[in-house]
Short mmCIF file of C-alpha atoms in Angstrom, two decimals:
data_model
loop_
_atom_site.label_atom_id
_atom_site.label_comp_id
_atom_site.label_asym_id
_atom_site.label_seq_id
_atom_site.Cartn_x
_atom_site.Cartn_y
_atom_site.Cartn_z
CA MET A 3 0.12 0.05 -0.02
CA MET A 4 1.41 3.46 -0.84
CA ASP A 5 2.18 5.81 1.87
CA SER A 6 -0.16 8.84 1.86
CA SER A 7 2.50 11.51 1.64
CA GLN A 8 4.21 9.49 -1.20
CA ALA A 9 0.83 9.31 -2.95
CA LEU A 10 0.35 13.03 -2.83
CA GLN A 11 3.95 14.47 -3.40
CA PRO A 12 3.96 13.84 -7.23
CA LEU A 13 0.67 15.48 -7.56
CA LEU A 14 2.09 18.65 -5.86
CA ASN A 15 5.43 18.69 -7.69
CA GLN A 16 3.88 17.85 -11.21
CA LYS A 17 4.26 20.29 -14.05
CA LYS A 18 1.30 20.74 -16.36
CA GLN A 19 1.93 19.47 -19.99
CA ARG A 20 0.12 20.56 -22.90
CA ASN A 21 -2.52 18.31 -24.45
CA TYR A 22 -3.67 19.37 -27.82
CA ARG A 23 -6.35 16.69 -28.09
CA CYS A 24 -8.30 18.40 -25.11
CA PRO A 25 -9.49 22.10 -25.73
CA GLY A 26 -9.81 22.44 -21.86
CA CYS A 27 -6.28 21.36 -21.27
CA ASP A 28 -4.97 23.52 -24.01
CA ILE A 29 -6.60 26.45 -22.55
CA GLU A 30 -5.11 25.65 -19.01
CA TYR A 31 -1.79 25.59 -20.48
CA ARG A 32 -2.31 28.87 -22.55
CA LYS A 33 -3.61 30.85 -19.54
CA GLU A 34 -0.87 29.63 -17.11
CA SER A 35 1.85 30.39 -19.75
CA ALA A 36 0.41 33.84 -20.37
CA LYS A 37 1.41 36.95 -18.37
CA GLY A 38 -2.12 37.97 -17.52
CA PRO A 39 -5.64 36.90 -18.86
CA LEU A 40 -6.02 35.59 -22.52
CA LYS A 41 -7.16 39.24 -23.53
CA LEU A 42 -8.03 38.38 -27.25
CA TYR A 43 -10.40 35.69 -26.22
CA LEU A 44 -11.66 37.78 -23.26
CA ALA A 45 -12.49 40.59 -25.74
CA PHE A 46 -14.26 38.34 -28.16
CA ALA A 47 -16.36 36.81 -25.36
CA SER A 48 -17.20 40.37 -24.11
CA PHE A 49 -18.38 41.56 -27.52
CA VAL A 50 -20.58 38.36 -27.64
CA VAL A 51 -22.11 39.39 -24.18
CA LEU A 52 -22.58 43.06 -25.55
CA CYS A 53 -24.65 41.61 -28.65
CA ASN A 54 -26.91 39.50 -26.26
CA ALA A 55 -27.35 42.42 -23.85
CA LEU A 56 -28.63 45.07 -26.57
CA PRO A 57 -32.01 43.61 -27.44
CA LEU A 58 -32.89 43.19 -23.81
CA SER A 59 -33.27 46.93 -23.09
CA SER A 60 -33.42 48.44 -26.41
CA LEU A 61 -37.12 48.46 -26.28
CA PHE A 62 -37.45 50.45 -23.06
CA PRO A 63 -37.51 53.98 -24.70
CA PHE A 64 -39.92 53.12 -27.29
CA VAL A 65 -42.09 50.29 -25.99
CA TYR A 66 -44.59 52.56 -24.45
CA PHE A 67 -45.27 54.24 -27.91
CA MET A 68 -45.21 50.89 -29.65
CA VAL A 69 -47.78 49.56 -27.28
CA ARG A 70 -49.88 52.76 -27.69
CA ASP A 71 -49.62 52.39 -31.64
CA PHE A 72 -50.89 48.75 -31.51
CA GLY A 73 -54.09 50.11 -29.93
CA ILE A 74 -54.62 47.35 -27.45
CA ALA A 75 -54.72 49.35 -24.23
CA LYS A 76 -58.27 50.72 -23.55
CA SER A 77 -56.85 53.70 -21.71
CA GLU A 78 -53.76 55.71 -21.66
CA THR A 79 -52.98 54.70 -18.00
CA ARG A 80 -53.01 50.86 -18.98
CA ILE A 81 -50.28 51.31 -21.69
CA SER A 82 -47.61 50.75 -19.12
CA THR A 83 -49.29 47.35 -18.20
CA TYR A 84 -49.05 45.95 -21.66
CA ALA A 85 -45.60 47.25 -22.12
CA GLY A 86 -44.50 45.47 -18.82
CA PHE A 87 -45.76 42.31 -20.55
CA VAL A 88 -43.64 42.88 -23.65
CA GLY A 89 -40.58 43.72 -21.65
CA ALA A 90 -41.19 40.44 -19.41
CA ALA A 91 -41.65 37.91 -22.45
CA LEU A 92 -37.90 37.62 -23.15
CA MET A 93 -37.03 36.88 -19.74
CA PHE A 94 -39.81 34.55 -19.06
CA GLY A 95 -38.72 32.46 -22.08
CA ARG A 96 -35.32 32.47 -20.97
CA ALA A 97 -36.30 31.41 -17.49
CA LEU A 98 -37.82 28.02 -19.02
CA THR A 99 -34.72 26.98 -20.78
CA SER A 100 -31.57 28.30 -19.07
CA ILE A 101 -30.90 25.35 -16.96
CA PHE A 102 -31.25 23.16 -20.20
CA TRP A 103 -28.76 25.38 -21.95
CA GLY A 104 -26.36 25.15 -19.10
CA MET A 105 -26.60 21.40 -18.87
CA LEU A 106 -25.87 21.34 -22.78
CA ALA A 107 -22.83 23.52 -22.13
CA ASP A 108 -21.41 21.17 -19.57
CA ILE A 109 -21.98 18.08 -22.05
CA TYR A 110 -21.14 19.57 -25.51
CA GLY A 111 -19.22 22.73 -24.65
CA ARG A 112 -19.75 26.45 -24.13
CA LYS A 113 -18.89 27.65 -27.55
CA PRO A 114 -21.87 25.85 -29.49
CA VAL A 115 -24.41 27.27 -26.99
CA MET A 116 -22.87 30.72 -27.07
CA VAL A 117 -22.85 30.91 -30.91
CA PHE A 118 -26.45 29.49 -31.37
CA GLY A 119 -27.91 31.69 -28.84
CA THR A 120 -26.31 34.85 -30.45
CA ALA A 121 -27.60 33.62 -33.76
CA THR A 122 -31.29 33.54 -32.62
CA ILE A 123 -31.06 37.24 -31.94
CA VAL A 124 -30.52 37.93 -35.47
CA VAL A 125 -33.85 36.27 -36.42
CA PHE A 126 -36.34 37.24 -33.53
CA ASN A 127 -35.05 40.59 -32.73
CA THR A 128 -35.53 41.55 -36.53
CA LEU A 129 -39.15 40.00 -36.24
CA PHE A 130 -39.88 42.05 -33.30
CA GLY A 131 -38.89 45.32 -34.89
CA PHE A 132 -41.33 44.68 -37.85
CA SER A 133 -44.10 43.54 -35.55
CA LYS A 134 -47.57 45.29 -36.37
CA SER A 135 -49.52 43.66 -33.64
CA PHE A 136 -49.09 43.17 -29.89
CA TRP A 137 -49.10 39.49 -30.11
CA LEU A 138 -46.44 39.14 -32.76
CA ALA A 139 -44.10 41.34 -30.62
CA LEU A 140 -44.92 39.33 -27.50
CA ILE A 141 -44.27 36.02 -29.12
CA SER A 142 -41.03 37.12 -30.85
CA ARG A 143 -39.57 38.47 -27.70
CA PHE A 144 -40.46 35.34 -25.79
CA LEU A 145 -38.79 33.07 -28.63
CA MET A 146 -35.78 35.22 -28.59
CA GLY A 147 -35.48 34.31 -24.66
CA LEU A 148 -36.45 30.68 -25.16
CA LEU A 149 -33.78 29.81 -27.64
CA ASN A 150 -30.87 31.96 -26.21
CA GLY A 151 -29.16 30.40 -23.08
CA MET A 152 -25.65 31.69 -23.56
CA LEU A 153 -25.41 34.08 -20.76
CA GLY A 154 -24.82 31.37 -18.18
CA PRO A 155 -22.19 29.47 -20.24
CA VAL A 156 -20.44 32.77 -21.11
CA ARG A 157 -19.83 33.42 -17.45
CA ALA A 158 -18.41 29.91 -17.00
CA TYR A 159 -16.34 30.29 -20.21
CA VAL A 160 -14.69 33.65 -18.86
CA SER A 161 -13.87 32.22 -15.73
CA GLU A 162 -12.22 29.25 -17.38
CA ILE A 163 -9.84 31.48 -19.71
CA CYS A 164 -8.75 33.59 -16.45
CA THR A 165 -6.52 32.45 -13.88
CA LEU A 166 -7.64 32.84 -10.30
CA GLU A 167 -5.74 36.25 -10.06
CA TYR A 168 -7.66 37.56 -12.87
CA GLN A 169 -10.97 36.01 -12.34
CA ALA A 170 -12.44 39.24 -10.70
CA PHE A 171 -11.17 41.11 -13.91
CA GLY A 172 -12.66 38.85 -16.33
CA LEU A 173 -16.14 38.70 -14.86
CA ALA A 174 -16.01 42.50 -14.41
CA MET A 175 -15.49 42.75 -18.01
CA VAL A 176 -18.52 40.43 -18.63
CA ALA A 177 -20.67 42.63 -16.41
CA THR A 178 -19.29 45.74 -17.88
CA MET A 179 -20.40 44.67 -21.33
CA TRP A 180 -23.59 43.47 -20.18
CA ALA A 181 -24.29 46.63 -18.29
CA VAL A 182 -23.04 48.70 -21.20
CA GLY A 183 -25.36 46.86 -23.63
CA LEU A 184 -28.22 47.58 -21.23
CA ILE A 185 -27.19 51.21 -21.54
CA ILE A 186 -26.40 51.44 -25.26
CA GLY A 187 -29.56 49.27 -26.07
CA PRO A 188 -31.80 52.17 -24.79
CA ALA A 189 -29.71 54.71 -26.68
CA ILE A 190 -30.17 52.95 -29.87
CA GLY A 191 -33.74 52.39 -29.38
CA GLY A 192 -34.18 56.06 -28.30
CA TYR A 193 -32.44 57.68 -31.23
CA LEU A 194 -33.39 55.32 -34.07
CA SER A 195 -37.13 54.64 -33.19
CA GLN A 196 -39.69 56.64 -35.21
CA PRO A 197 -37.02 57.83 -37.62
CA SER A 198 -39.42 59.47 -40.05
CA ASP A 199 -40.52 61.99 -37.01
CA LYS A 200 -36.87 62.60 -35.98
CA TYR A 201 -34.92 62.59 -39.35
CA PRO A 202 -37.71 63.28 -42.17
CA SER A 203 -35.05 64.08 -44.81
CA LEU A 204 -33.52 60.70 -44.36
CA PHE A 205 -36.62 58.67 -43.98
CA PRO A 206 -39.52 60.62 -45.65
CA SER A 207 -43.20 59.72 -45.00
CA GLY A 208 -44.35 56.51 -46.67
CA SER A 209 -40.91 55.01 -46.53
CA LEU A 210 -40.19 51.44 -44.96
CA PHE A 211 -39.13 52.83 -41.51
CA ASP A 212 -42.15 55.15 -41.49
CA GLN A 213 -44.42 52.03 -42.02
CA PHE A 214 -42.29 50.24 -39.30
CA PRO A 215 -41.23 52.89 -36.99
CA TYR A 216 -39.37 50.49 -34.44
CA ALA A 217 -37.69 48.41 -37.01
CA LEU A 218 -34.52 50.60 -37.34
CA PRO A 219 -32.97 50.11 -33.99
CA CYS A 220 -33.81 46.33 -33.98
CA LEU A 221 -32.00 45.91 -37.36
CA CYS A 222 -28.96 47.57 -36.18
CA ILE A 223 -28.66 45.37 -33.17
CA SER A 224 -29.33 42.25 -35.45
CA VAL A 225 -26.47 43.27 -37.57
CA ALA A 226 -24.25 43.58 -34.32
CA ALA A 227 -25.57 40.10 -33.22
CA PHE A 228 -24.61 38.66 -36.79
CA LEU A 229 -21.09 39.99 -36.14
CA GLY A 230 -21.13 38.49 -32.75
CA VAL A 231 -21.95 35.01 -34.23
CA ILE A 232 -18.76 35.43 -36.70
CA VAL A 233 -16.66 36.37 -33.50
CA GLY A 234 -18.01 33.48 -31.65
CA LEU A 235 -16.89 30.98 -34.31
CA PHE A 236 -13.11 32.07 -33.66
CA LEU A 237 -13.31 31.40 -29.90
CA PRO A 238 -11.73 28.26 -28.57
CA GLU A 239 -13.62 25.69 -26.42
CA THR A 240 -12.71 25.52 -22.70
CA LEU A 241 -14.50 22.45 -21.56
CA HIS A 242 -12.41 19.34 -21.15
CA LYS A 243 -13.23 16.43 -23.55
CA HIS A 244 -11.89 13.61 -21.47
CA ASP A 245 -12.54 12.07 -18.11
CA ARG A 246 -11.62 14.48 -15.59
CA SER A 247 -11.28 11.87 -12.65
CA VAL A 248 -8.48 12.38 -10.27
CA GLU A 249 -6.56 9.47 -11.70
CA CYS A 250 -6.20 11.22 -14.95
CA ASN A 251 -4.33 14.56 -14.86
CA PRO A 252 -6.12 16.73 -17.27
CA CYS A 253 -2.88 18.15 -18.60
CA ASN A 254 -0.93 14.69 -18.84
CA SER A 255 -3.52 11.89 -19.27
CA GLU A 256 -0.69 9.31 -19.13
CA LYS A 257 0.34 9.53 -15.49
CA LYS A 258 -1.45 8.03 -12.73
CA PHE A 259 -0.31 9.10 -9.14
CA VAL A 260 -3.04 8.06 -6.67
CA PRO A 261 -4.54 4.58 -6.30
CA LYS A 262 -8.26 4.03 -6.37
CA ASP A 263 -10.50 4.36 -3.28
CA THR A 264 -8.03 6.90 -1.68
CA VAL A 265 -9.88 9.37 0.16
CA ILE A 266 -8.67 13.09 0.65
CA SER A 267 -10.24 14.94 3.53
CA ILE A 268 -10.19 18.66 3.65
CA LYS A 269 -11.33 20.10 6.94
CA GLU A 270 -11.42 23.89 7.88
CA GLY A 271 -7.96 25.21 8.66
CA ASN A 272 -6.19 21.98 7.94
CA ASP A 273 -3.96 20.66 5.30
CA ILE A 274 -4.74 17.54 3.35
CA ASP A 275 -5.34 14.31 5.21
CA ILE A 276 -5.13 11.23 2.92
CA ALA A 277 -6.29 7.80 4.01
CA THR A 278 -7.21 4.60 2.19
CA SER A 279 -10.80 3.49 2.35
CA ARG A 280 -13.49 1.72 0.48
CA THR A 281 -16.02 4.20 1.78
CA VAL A 282 -17.12 6.71 -0.90
CA TYR A 283 -17.61 10.34 0.56
CA LEU A 284 -18.84 13.40 -0.89
CA SER A 285 -17.91 13.70 -4.47
CA PHE A 286 -17.24 17.13 -6.33
CA ASN A 287 -18.88 15.85 -9.42
CA LYS A 288 -22.08 15.18 -7.60
CA ILE A 289 -22.57 18.36 -5.79
CA LYS A 290 -25.49 20.10 -7.13
CA TRP A 291 -28.81 20.71 -5.24
CA LYS A 292 -27.20 19.93 -2.03
CA ASN A 293 -24.54 22.65 -2.51
CA LYS A 294 -25.76 25.27 0.05
CA GLY A 295 -23.30 27.96 -1.31
CA MET A 296 -24.63 27.51 -4.98
CA ILE A 297 -28.26 27.86 -3.81
CA SER A 298 -27.73 30.79 -1.59
CA SER A 299 -25.67 32.72 -4.19
CA ILE A 300 -28.33 31.96 -6.94
CA PHE A 301 -31.31 32.97 -4.96
CA LEU A 302 -29.39 36.36 -4.12
CA TYR A 303 -28.99 36.88 -7.75
CA PHE A 304 -32.61 36.14 -8.44
CA ILE A 305 -34.02 38.69 -5.89
CA TRP A 306 -31.66 41.26 -7.34
CA GLY A 307 -32.36 40.53 -10.74
CA LEU A 308 -35.99 41.25 -10.06
CA HIS A 309 -35.12 44.56 -8.51
CA ASP A 310 -32.75 45.55 -11.40
CA MET A 311 -35.07 44.86 -14.20
CA ALA A 312 -38.02 46.44 -12.43
CA TYR A 313 -35.79 49.55 -11.99
CA SER A 314 -34.89 49.79 -15.63
CA GLU A 315 -38.48 49.41 -16.57
CA ILE A 316 -39.84 51.79 -14.26
CA PHE A 317 -37.12 54.35 -14.96
CA SER A 318 -37.78 54.43 -18.66
CA LEU A 319 -41.78 54.53 -18.27
CA TRP A 320 -41.27 57.32 -15.42
CA ALA A 321 -38.89 59.47 -17.89
CA VAL A 322 -41.20 59.27 -20.92
CA SER A 323 -44.74 59.35 -19.19
CA PRO A 324 -46.69 62.55 -19.27
CA LYS A 325 -46.20 64.94 -16.38
CA GLN A 326 -50.00 64.95 -15.51
CA TYR A 327 -49.45 61.42 -14.46
CA GLY A 328 -46.42 61.70 -12.45
CA GLY A 329 -43.82 61.36 -15.35
CA LEU A 330 -41.04 63.58 -16.42
CA GLY A 331 -42.42 64.18 -20.06
CA LEU A 332 -38.99 63.50 -21.68
CA THR A 333 -38.66 62.29 -25.38
CA THR A 334 -37.07 58.88 -26.50
CA SER A 335 -33.94 60.78 -27.33
CA ASP A 336 -33.67 62.43 -23.98
CA VAL A 337 -33.84 58.83 -22.30
CA GLY A 338 -31.21 57.61 -24.85
CA THR A 339 -29.01 60.41 -23.84
CA ILE A 340 -29.12 59.79 -20.08
CA LEU A 341 -28.64 56.17 -20.50
CA SER A 342 -25.83 56.62 -22.86
CA VAL A 343 -23.87 58.84 -20.38
CA SER A 344 -24.52 56.24 -17.60
CA GLY A 345 -23.16 53.56 -19.79
CA PHE A 346 -19.83 55.45 -20.46
CA VAL A 347 -19.29 56.11 -16.55
CA LEU A 348 -20.25 52.60 -15.87
CA LEU A 349 -17.70 51.36 -18.55
CA VAL A 350 -14.83 53.37 -16.99
CA PHE A 351 -15.67 52.33 -13.34
CA GLN A 352 -15.77 48.62 -14.38
CA LEU A 353 -12.58 48.89 -16.25
CA VAL A 354 -10.75 50.92 -13.70
CA ALA A 355 -12.28 50.49 -10.11
CA PHE A 356 -14.24 47.17 -9.87
CA ALA A 357 -11.54 44.59 -9.70
CA PRO A 358 -9.41 46.41 -7.26
CA LEU A 359 -12.48 46.96 -4.92
CA ALA A 360 -13.48 43.35 -5.15
CA ASN A 361 -9.96 42.03 -4.46
CA ARG A 362 -9.71 44.57 -1.56
CA PHE A 363 -12.84 44.08 0.16
CA GLY A 364 -14.14 40.73 -1.27
CA ALA A 365 -17.28 40.02 -3.21
CA ILE A 366 -19.81 39.74 -0.32
CA GLN A 367 -18.73 42.88 1.54
CA LEU A 368 -19.03 44.76 -1.78
CA ILE A 369 -22.35 43.50 -2.32
CA GLN A 370 -23.38 44.45 0.85
CA CYS A 371 -22.09 48.02 0.68
CA SER A 372 -23.71 48.60 -2.57
CA ILE A 373 -27.22 47.65 -1.44
CA VAL A 374 -27.11 49.58 1.72
CA ILE A 375 -26.30 52.86 -0.51
CA THR A 376 -28.99 51.76 -2.98
CA LEU A 377 -31.61 51.83 -0.33
CA PRO A 378 -31.82 55.69 0.49
CA LEU A 379 -30.84 56.58 -3.19
CA VAL A 380 -34.00 54.68 -4.64
CA VAL A 381 -36.39 56.07 -2.02
CA VAL A 382 -35.49 59.79 -2.96
CA PHE A 383 -35.83 59.31 -6.71
CA PRO A 384 -39.36 61.04 -6.88
CA LEU A 385 -37.94 64.17 -5.48
CA ILE A 386 -36.01 64.80 -8.83
CA GLN A 387 -39.60 65.38 -10.25
CA THR A 388 -39.95 68.61 -8.41
CA THR A 389 -37.01 70.05 -10.29
CA ASP A 390 -36.62 71.21 -13.86
CA GLY A 391 -33.94 72.59 -16.50
CA VAL A 392 -30.29 71.99 -15.74
CA THR A 393 -31.00 70.87 -12.10
CA LEU A 394 -33.33 68.11 -13.34
CA TRP A 395 -30.94 66.85 -15.83
CA SER A 396 -27.99 66.94 -13.44
CA LEU A 397 -29.89 65.05 -10.65
CA LEU A 398 -31.45 62.53 -13.06
CA ILE A 399 -28.06 61.62 -14.78
CA SER A 400 -26.24 61.61 -11.41
CA ALA A 401 -28.91 59.39 -9.82
CA ASN A 402 -28.99 56.99 -12.44
CA VAL A 403 -25.13 56.84 -12.76
CA ILE A 404 -24.70 55.99 -9.20
CA LYS A 405 -27.56 53.28 -9.34
CA ASN A 406 -26.18 51.69 -12.29
CA ILE A 407 -22.60 51.44 -10.76
CA LEU A 408 -24.15 49.98 -7.49
CA SER A 409 -26.16 47.38 -9.40
CA ALA A 410 -23.06 46.49 -11.32
CA CYS A 411 -21.10 45.85 -8.29
CA ILE A 412 -23.98 43.60 -6.88
CA ILE A 413 -24.28 41.78 -10.16
CA THR A 414 -20.56 41.06 -10.87
CA GLY A 415 -19.90 40.23 -7.16
CA ASN A 416 -22.67 37.65 -7.52
CA PHE A 417 -21.04 36.14 -10.61
CA ILE A 418 -17.89 35.59 -8.52
CA LEU A 419 -19.79 33.95 -5.66
CA ILE A 420 -21.65 31.45 -8.21
CA ASN A 421 -18.52 30.45 -10.10
CA ASN A 422 -16.63 29.81 -6.73
CA SER A 423 -19.37 27.68 -5.43
CA VAL A 424 -18.94 24.89 -7.90
CA VAL A 425 -16.19 23.06 -9.68
CA ILE A 426 -15.39 23.93 -13.26
CA SER A 427 -17.21 20.94 -14.75
CA GLN A 428 -20.52 22.26 -13.04
CA ARG A 429 -20.26 25.92 -13.73
CA GLY A 430 -22.54 25.61 -16.90
CA PHE A 431 -25.18 24.10 -15.04
CA ALA A 432 -24.82 26.53 -11.94
CA ASN A 433 -24.80 29.69 -14.27
CA GLY A 434 -27.72 27.98 -16.11
CA VAL A 435 -29.76 27.72 -13.03
CA SER A 436 -28.82 31.21 -11.79
CA MET A 437 -29.90 32.60 -15.22
CA SER A 438 -33.08 30.52 -15.10
CA LEU A 439 -34.08 32.05 -11.72
CA ALA A 440 -32.65 35.53 -12.52
CA SER A 441 -34.50 35.35 -15.94
CA PHE A 442 -37.72 34.57 -14.00
CA GLY A 443 -37.10 37.59 -11.62
CA ARG A 444 -36.46 39.83 -14.49
CA ALA A 445 -39.55 38.71 -16.28
CA VAL A 446 -41.75 39.14 -13.05
CA GLY A 447 -40.04 42.39 -12.59
CA PRO A 448 -41.12 44.42 -15.81
CA ALA A 449 -44.55 42.69 -15.78
CA CYS A 450 -45.17 43.75 -11.94
CA ALA A 451 -43.42 47.17 -12.77
CA GLY A 452 -45.78 47.93 -15.54
CA THR A 453 -48.72 47.10 -13.55
CA LEU A 454 -47.48 48.96 -10.51
CA PHE A 455 -46.58 52.08 -12.63
CA SER A 456 -50.10 52.03 -13.98
CA TRP A 457 -51.58 51.52 -10.66
CA ALA A 458 -49.50 54.45 -9.20
CA GLN A 459 -50.70 56.76 -11.91
CA GLU A 460 -54.26 56.26 -10.90
CA ARG A 461 -53.67 57.04 -7.17
CA LEU A 462 -51.71 60.32 -7.68
CA ASP A 463 -53.95 61.88 -4.82
CA SER A 464 -53.51 59.04 -2.25
CA TRP A 465 -52.55 60.16 1.29
CA PHE A 466 -50.20 57.34 1.59
CA LEU A 467 -47.19 57.51 -0.77
CA PRO A 468 -48.87 58.93 -3.69
CA GLY A 469 -47.97 58.41 -7.39
CA MET A 470 -44.26 57.46 -7.93
CA TRP A 471 -43.50 57.50 -4.18
CA ILE A 472 -45.09 54.06 -3.68
CA VAL A 473 -43.29 52.63 -6.81
CA PHE A 474 -39.89 53.69 -5.64
CA PHE A 475 -40.70 52.59 -2.10
CA ILE A 476 -41.38 49.15 -3.25
CA LEU A 477 -38.27 48.95 -5.21
CA ALA A 478 -36.39 49.84 -1.87
CA VAL A 479 -38.18 47.06 -0.10
CA VAL A 480 -36.94 44.37 -2.62
CA ALA A 481 -33.34 45.77 -2.23
CA LEU A 482 -33.73 45.44 1.57
CA VAL A 483 -34.75 41.68 1.18
CA SER A 484 -31.72 41.22 -1.08
CA LEU A 485 -29.57 42.64 1.72
CA ILE A 486 -30.78 40.18 4.35
CA PHE A 487 -29.67 37.43 2.09
CA THR A 488 -26.23 38.60 2.10
CA PHE A 489 -25.38 37.61 5.57
CA GLU A 490 -24.41 34.24 7.18
CA PRO A 491 -25.53 31.65 7.56
CA ILE A 492 -27.77 32.19 4.46
CA LEU A 493 -24.52 33.22 2.42
CA PRO A 494 -21.40 31.43 3.59
CA LYS A 495 -18.24 33.41 3.57
CA SER A 496 -16.38 30.24 1.96
CA LEU A 497 -17.69 31.53 -1.29
CA LEU A 498 -14.90 34.11 -1.28
CA HIS A 499 -12.59 31.34 -2.28
CA PRO A 500 -13.05 29.07 -5.49
CA LEU A 501 -13.88 25.36 -5.06
CA PRO A 502 -11.02 23.51 -6.97
CA GLU A 503 -11.60 21.04 -9.42
CA ARG A 504 -8.63 18.80 -7.99
CA PRO A 505 -8.41 19.97 -4.44
CA TRP A 506 -5.07 18.60 -3.65
CA GLU A 507 -3.47 21.27 -5.98
CA ASP A 508 -4.61 24.22 -3.94
CA VAL A 509 -4.70 23.40 -0.37
CA THR A 510 -1.03 23.42 0.28
CA THR A 511 -0.81 27.15 -0.86
CA GLN A 512 -4.06 28.36 1.14
CA LYS A 513 -6.41 27.04 3.78
CA LEU A 514 -9.75 26.21 2.39
CA GLU A 515 -12.85 27.30 4.56
CA ARG A 516 -14.80 24.14 3.29
CA SER A 517 -15.04 20.75 5.11
CA SER A 518 -15.43 17.87 2.46
CA SER A 519 -13.99 14.53 1.72
CA PHE A 520 -13.19 13.14 -1.88
CA THR A 521 -12.54 9.60 -3.09
CA LEU A 522 -9.87 9.41 -5.57
CA GLY A 523 -11.34 6.69 -7.97
#
């Protein structure tokens, strides 16, 4: 029988060798040989994320007017309700299939799911732009979400092309491009919708875009998505294509170091303890629904997704609604300008400040501080309505910039926690589950926000939180619920450290805050 220390030592001293037959092993070799993240692949993946974020929010500036033109609402105050349904359709479809796409990504690879999901945008976003009825618009948005499950796998993909040192930077880039897409999307929708009214010399009356006033922004986004499909084809796969059992080192499949049925026990604050046994202990490759860290981090992502999407819907509806109903009476171009400025500031923050903050304070503390600041900020939003002119624009832009930065910190921090909660071979599944629940929250958010907004417009004279005050107060309550779920024992601090695929490689360099046992064999 081999002595435990003798069995372990070759594992610790081994140098990884390149395995060209396995794309996952090849990526591991490349990222460990590179001085920093694989920037080209990270840039490609970020562009794909941007293409998928654009259609999600591009409709916000014009959906109010689009629903009005459909003529389905019986009164002006009910337009927001139907607009909420259209905004929720994409996320509802995504909620139904994100787990399925995540599982496919774990089986067949991240790349095919990412490319196929981006390709669906080209088809269904174009169809949405040319919709002439409420039901066609609703169905096209639903199918765009149902057939696109790339957002979970792309988060797993980025974490796999970055070493641990650059994981926060890589995920920050994903969140940055996602957030920028959520900002640029409304800008595109605001400036390019109803082009015959805004640019009559370029799009005269009776032209194609006069008959379909919301098709131009959708076509532009579909073109970007088509470029995203082409870019995606050049991305390498990161999923390992061989048995990742601990007998087979993923970067040198010919060497075997530890006999079957050897159990590695990792206890909090202790080094590895190896013993030979026939007992099968907790296996990393079977941790899914019993993984408390995964469940808690995903549920936090769900709650905040509901809040964030509801805010995006409410902000746009509030900005363009008539003043007599509690809105600001702005145009779609005004909303596009506000969101574009917010997007630029957010991009700078994510590129410069997020990774240092996450590395300095940790993802959990950063999330907590961001939610605490969000609470009073959201509550005082209705005060902006009492101003006008330069003061109105300054306060509106500043408040929206701060809100988006705080939300980006929370979402990106959550990405880190979710990826840390599982091993690499389960990240597609975990991110698929998170996207499914978050998409459900983001579907409920706009639907509830639209209904809530219509209700608020009908109670402008109420003695208790009249008009928009009740809307933003409820947003603050949802944020408070999110804050509660960031503390132990609900959200364990062990999520600050990644769960290694091969635990014996990392325990000697740092103490794990987990207590588990692993059978080798």
